[in-house]
Amino acid sequence: MPHDHHDHDHPHALLPPDPALRVKALETVLTRKGLIDPQALDAIIDTYENRIGPRNGADVVVRAWTDSAFKQALLQDATAVVSKLGYYGRQGEHMVVVENTDQTHNMIVCTLCSCYPWPLLGIPPAWYKSDAYRARAVREPRKVLSDFGVSLPEDTAIRVWDSTAEIRYLVLPQRPPGTEDMSRTDLMSLVTRDSMIGTGLARSPDKAGP
Ligand code: FE
C-alpha cells in the first residue's frame, strides 16, 4: 500500500515552534494530566524572590551577627544605619529592627495593606499580602508559624509588629549555632527572607559532607 510521506505529521510539529509557546503548551498538558502542580512552578519563582530580593537584608543581618557595635547601633537607629549602607526607603519611612532572642520571637505583618521593608527585602511574597496572613498573624501567630514549619518553645513569647507607611520592621534572626567559623558569604546564605519577616528561622549550616 502506497504511503505518502510528504504531508506526514511529524510528532514534533504538533507543538508551536516558538520555545515560549512550547513551554506554555507543555505546562498546560502536564498540569491537566496532574503531572505538575502550577504551585511548584510558583515555588521556583519564589526561590528567585527569596534568594535574589533580600540580599540587602541578609547583608545587614550578617553585619549585626559579626559586629556587636554595628548591632547596637542598628537596634537603636536602624534608619540611620541602613541609610549609611545605601538602603533607602523610597518614601523615607523609618526602619526598625527587632531582635529575636530565646525569650522573644518577632514577626512582622501589615494588617492594613502590605507595607514591607522593600529596600532590604525586595518584593513581598504573595502570602504576605494575603488576607489570611494579615488577619491570622495577629490573632494566632503561633499557628501561622507552625504553618511555616516553625515551632518555638512554649515559653518563647511571640511579638507581632504591624508595619505602617511610616514604620517598616525587619526581624534580626538568631544566629544559628555552629556558624562561628563561617565566612560572610556563607553566613548570608543562611539568612532567608522569611527569617527576616519572622515567619522562618535562619537556616542551620549544612551538616552534610566531611
Ligand atoms: Fe501596608
XYZ file of C-alpha atoms and ligand atoms in Angstrom:
211
model
C 0.000 0.000 0.000
C 1.487 3.341 -1.026
C 2.126 5.721 1.798
C 2.594 9.407 1.191
C 5.368 10.679 3.435
C 5.213 14.141 2.026
C 2.443 15.523 4.258
C 3.105 13.228 7.171
C 2.610 14.892 10.552
C 5.821 14.551 12.500
C 5.121 14.457 16.240
C 7.375 17.398 16.976
C 5.324 19.558 14.620
C 2.309 19.242 16.936
C 3.784 21.881 19.236
C 4.235 25.505 18.266
C 7.759 26.258 17.080
C 8.350 29.153 19.407
C 10.125 27.973 22.620
C 7.880 30.035 24.915
C 4.756 28.608 23.299
C 6.188 25.111 23.602
C 6.858 25.660 27.293
C 3.372 27.024 27.797
C 1.874 24.081 25.913
C 3.877 21.581 27.967
C 2.903 23.315 31.185
C -0.776 23.157 30.197
C -0.661 19.486 29.207
C 1.321 18.434 32.272
C -0.955 20.406 34.580
C -4.098 18.872 33.001
C -2.651 15.403 33.409
C -1.848 16.221 37.025
C 1.859 15.635 36.448
C 2.929 19.057 37.628
C 1.451 21.479 40.070
C 1.391 25.127 38.964
C 2.242 25.904 42.586
C 5.529 24.086 42.099
C 6.346 26.495 39.310
C 5.386 29.363 41.583
C 7.811 27.929 44.115
C 10.619 28.247 41.596
C 9.743 31.874 41.011
C 9.569 32.312 44.759
C 13.113 30.990 45.026
C 14.267 33.876 42.907
C 12.349 36.333 45.015
C 13.728 34.736 48.124
C 17.350 34.409 47.063
C 17.827 37.470 44.965
C 15.471 40.004 46.576
C 16.546 40.058 50.211
C 20.336 40.235 49.802
C 20.435 43.696 51.354
C 18.616 42.480 54.420
C 20.916 39.473 54.697
C 23.903 41.803 54.479
C 22.563 43.829 57.402
C 21.826 40.702 59.449
C 25.297 39.240 58.933
C 26.923 42.548 59.883
C 24.865 42.514 63.074
C 25.843 38.904 63.779
C 29.528 39.637 63.374
C 29.906 43.156 64.795
C 28.313 43.940 68.146
C 28.825 47.709 67.826
C 27.014 47.603 64.490
C 24.233 45.575 66.067
C 23.750 48.021 68.930
C 23.610 50.939 66.521
C 21.186 49.038 64.297
C 18.797 48.264 67.142
C 18.933 51.883 68.313
C 18.501 53.644 64.987
C 18.102 51.298 62.043
C 17.085 54.081 59.665
C 20.422 55.858 60.073
C 22.476 52.675 59.923
C 20.883 51.158 56.843
C 20.802 54.519 55.062
C 24.558 54.716 55.525
C 24.792 51.379 53.700
C 22.740 52.815 50.862
C 19.482 51.020 51.630
C 16.949 53.843 51.486
C 13.203 53.734 51.647
C 11.508 55.363 48.704
C 9.129 57.325 50.919
C 11.649 57.990 53.644
C 9.918 55.669 56.085
C 11.546 54.679 59.337
C 13.176 51.307 59.715
C 13.011 49.477 62.998
C 14.987 46.290 63.586
C 13.681 43.894 66.210
C 15.957 41.188 67.578
C 14.954 37.588 68.132
C 16.179 36.029 71.363
C 15.466 32.831 73.275
C 12.794 34.787 75.149
C 11.136 36.635 72.278
C 10.393 35.810 68.669
C 9.348 38.705 66.435
C 7.124 38.558 63.399
C 6.064 41.324 61.031
C 2.822 41.930 59.207
C 0.923 44.820 57.700
C -2.667 44.359 58.834
C -3.864 47.328 56.780
C -2.272 46.597 53.415
C 1.168 45.336 52.513
C 3.801 47.698 53.938
C 7.123 45.907 53.758
C 10.799 46.836 54.199
C 11.373 46.601 50.466
C 14.809 48.308 50.364
C 16.055 45.401 52.485
C 13.859 42.524 51.351
C 12.859 43.246 47.771
C 9.436 42.148 46.524
C 6.990 40.988 49.183
C 5.821 37.404 48.737
C 2.176 36.871 47.740
C 1.282 35.351 51.105
C 2.450 38.486 52.925
C -0.242 40.456 51.111
C -2.942 37.805 51.587
C -5.982 38.482 53.766
C -5.322 35.229 55.598
C -1.808 36.140 56.704
C -2.750 39.689 57.617
C -5.615 38.511 59.805
C -4.048 35.409 61.311
C -0.579 36.794 62.067
C -2.069 38.894 64.837
C -4.797 36.508 66.018
C -2.901 33.219 66.028
C 0.793 33.848 65.364
C 1.892 30.508 66.785
C -0.388 28.644 64.378
C 0.843 30.729 61.479
C 4.406 29.904 62.458
C 3.605 26.228 62.563
C 2.115 26.504 59.053
C 5.525 27.823 58.053
C 7.140 24.829 59.744
C 8.406 26.793 62.722
C 7.701 25.549 66.218
C 9.029 27.536 69.127
C 9.274 26.556 72.782
C 6.042 27.340 74.648
C 7.829 29.860 76.855
C 9.133 31.892 73.917
C 6.920 34.961 73.575
C 5.824 35.974 70.085
C 5.596 39.672 69.334
C 3.843 40.755 66.173
C 4.766 44.137 64.729
C 2.273 45.893 62.498
C 4.013 47.806 59.729
C 2.683 51.114 58.524
C 3.538 53.582 55.815
C 5.730 55.326 58.421
C 7.436 52.383 60.097
C 8.816 49.248 58.476
C 10.162 46.430 60.591
C 12.911 43.934 59.961
C 13.496 40.912 62.162
C 17.066 40.181 63.205
C 17.019 36.378 63.363
C 19.139 34.461 65.849
C 22.495 33.315 64.560
C 22.406 29.523 64.311
C 24.873 27.601 66.450
C 27.869 26.065 64.715
C 28.440 29.049 62.443
C 31.386 30.624 64.296
C 33.929 29.904 61.556
C 31.755 30.675 58.565
C 32.609 33.351 56.019
C 30.327 36.349 55.470
C 29.148 34.870 52.181
C 28.267 31.545 53.774
C 26.535 33.280 56.656
C 24.465 35.318 54.224
C 23.205 32.132 52.610
C 21.653 31.165 55.950
C 19.601 34.342 56.168
C 16.336 33.666 54.386
C 13.724 36.231 53.541
C 11.253 34.547 55.876
C 13.740 34.669 58.748
C 13.747 38.471 58.390
C 9.931 38.609 58.323
C 9.841 36.304 61.329
C 7.899 33.521 59.626
C 11.102 31.490 59.496
C 14.378 30.985 61.290
C 17.871 31.358 59.888
C 18.973 28.095 58.268
C 21.236 25.752 60.128
C 24.604 25.253 58.420
C 24.738 22.227 56.141
C 25.934 19.317 58.232
C 26.448 17.062 55.225
C 29.923 16.290 53.945
C 33.227 15.633 55.731
Fe 0.661 48.384 54.357
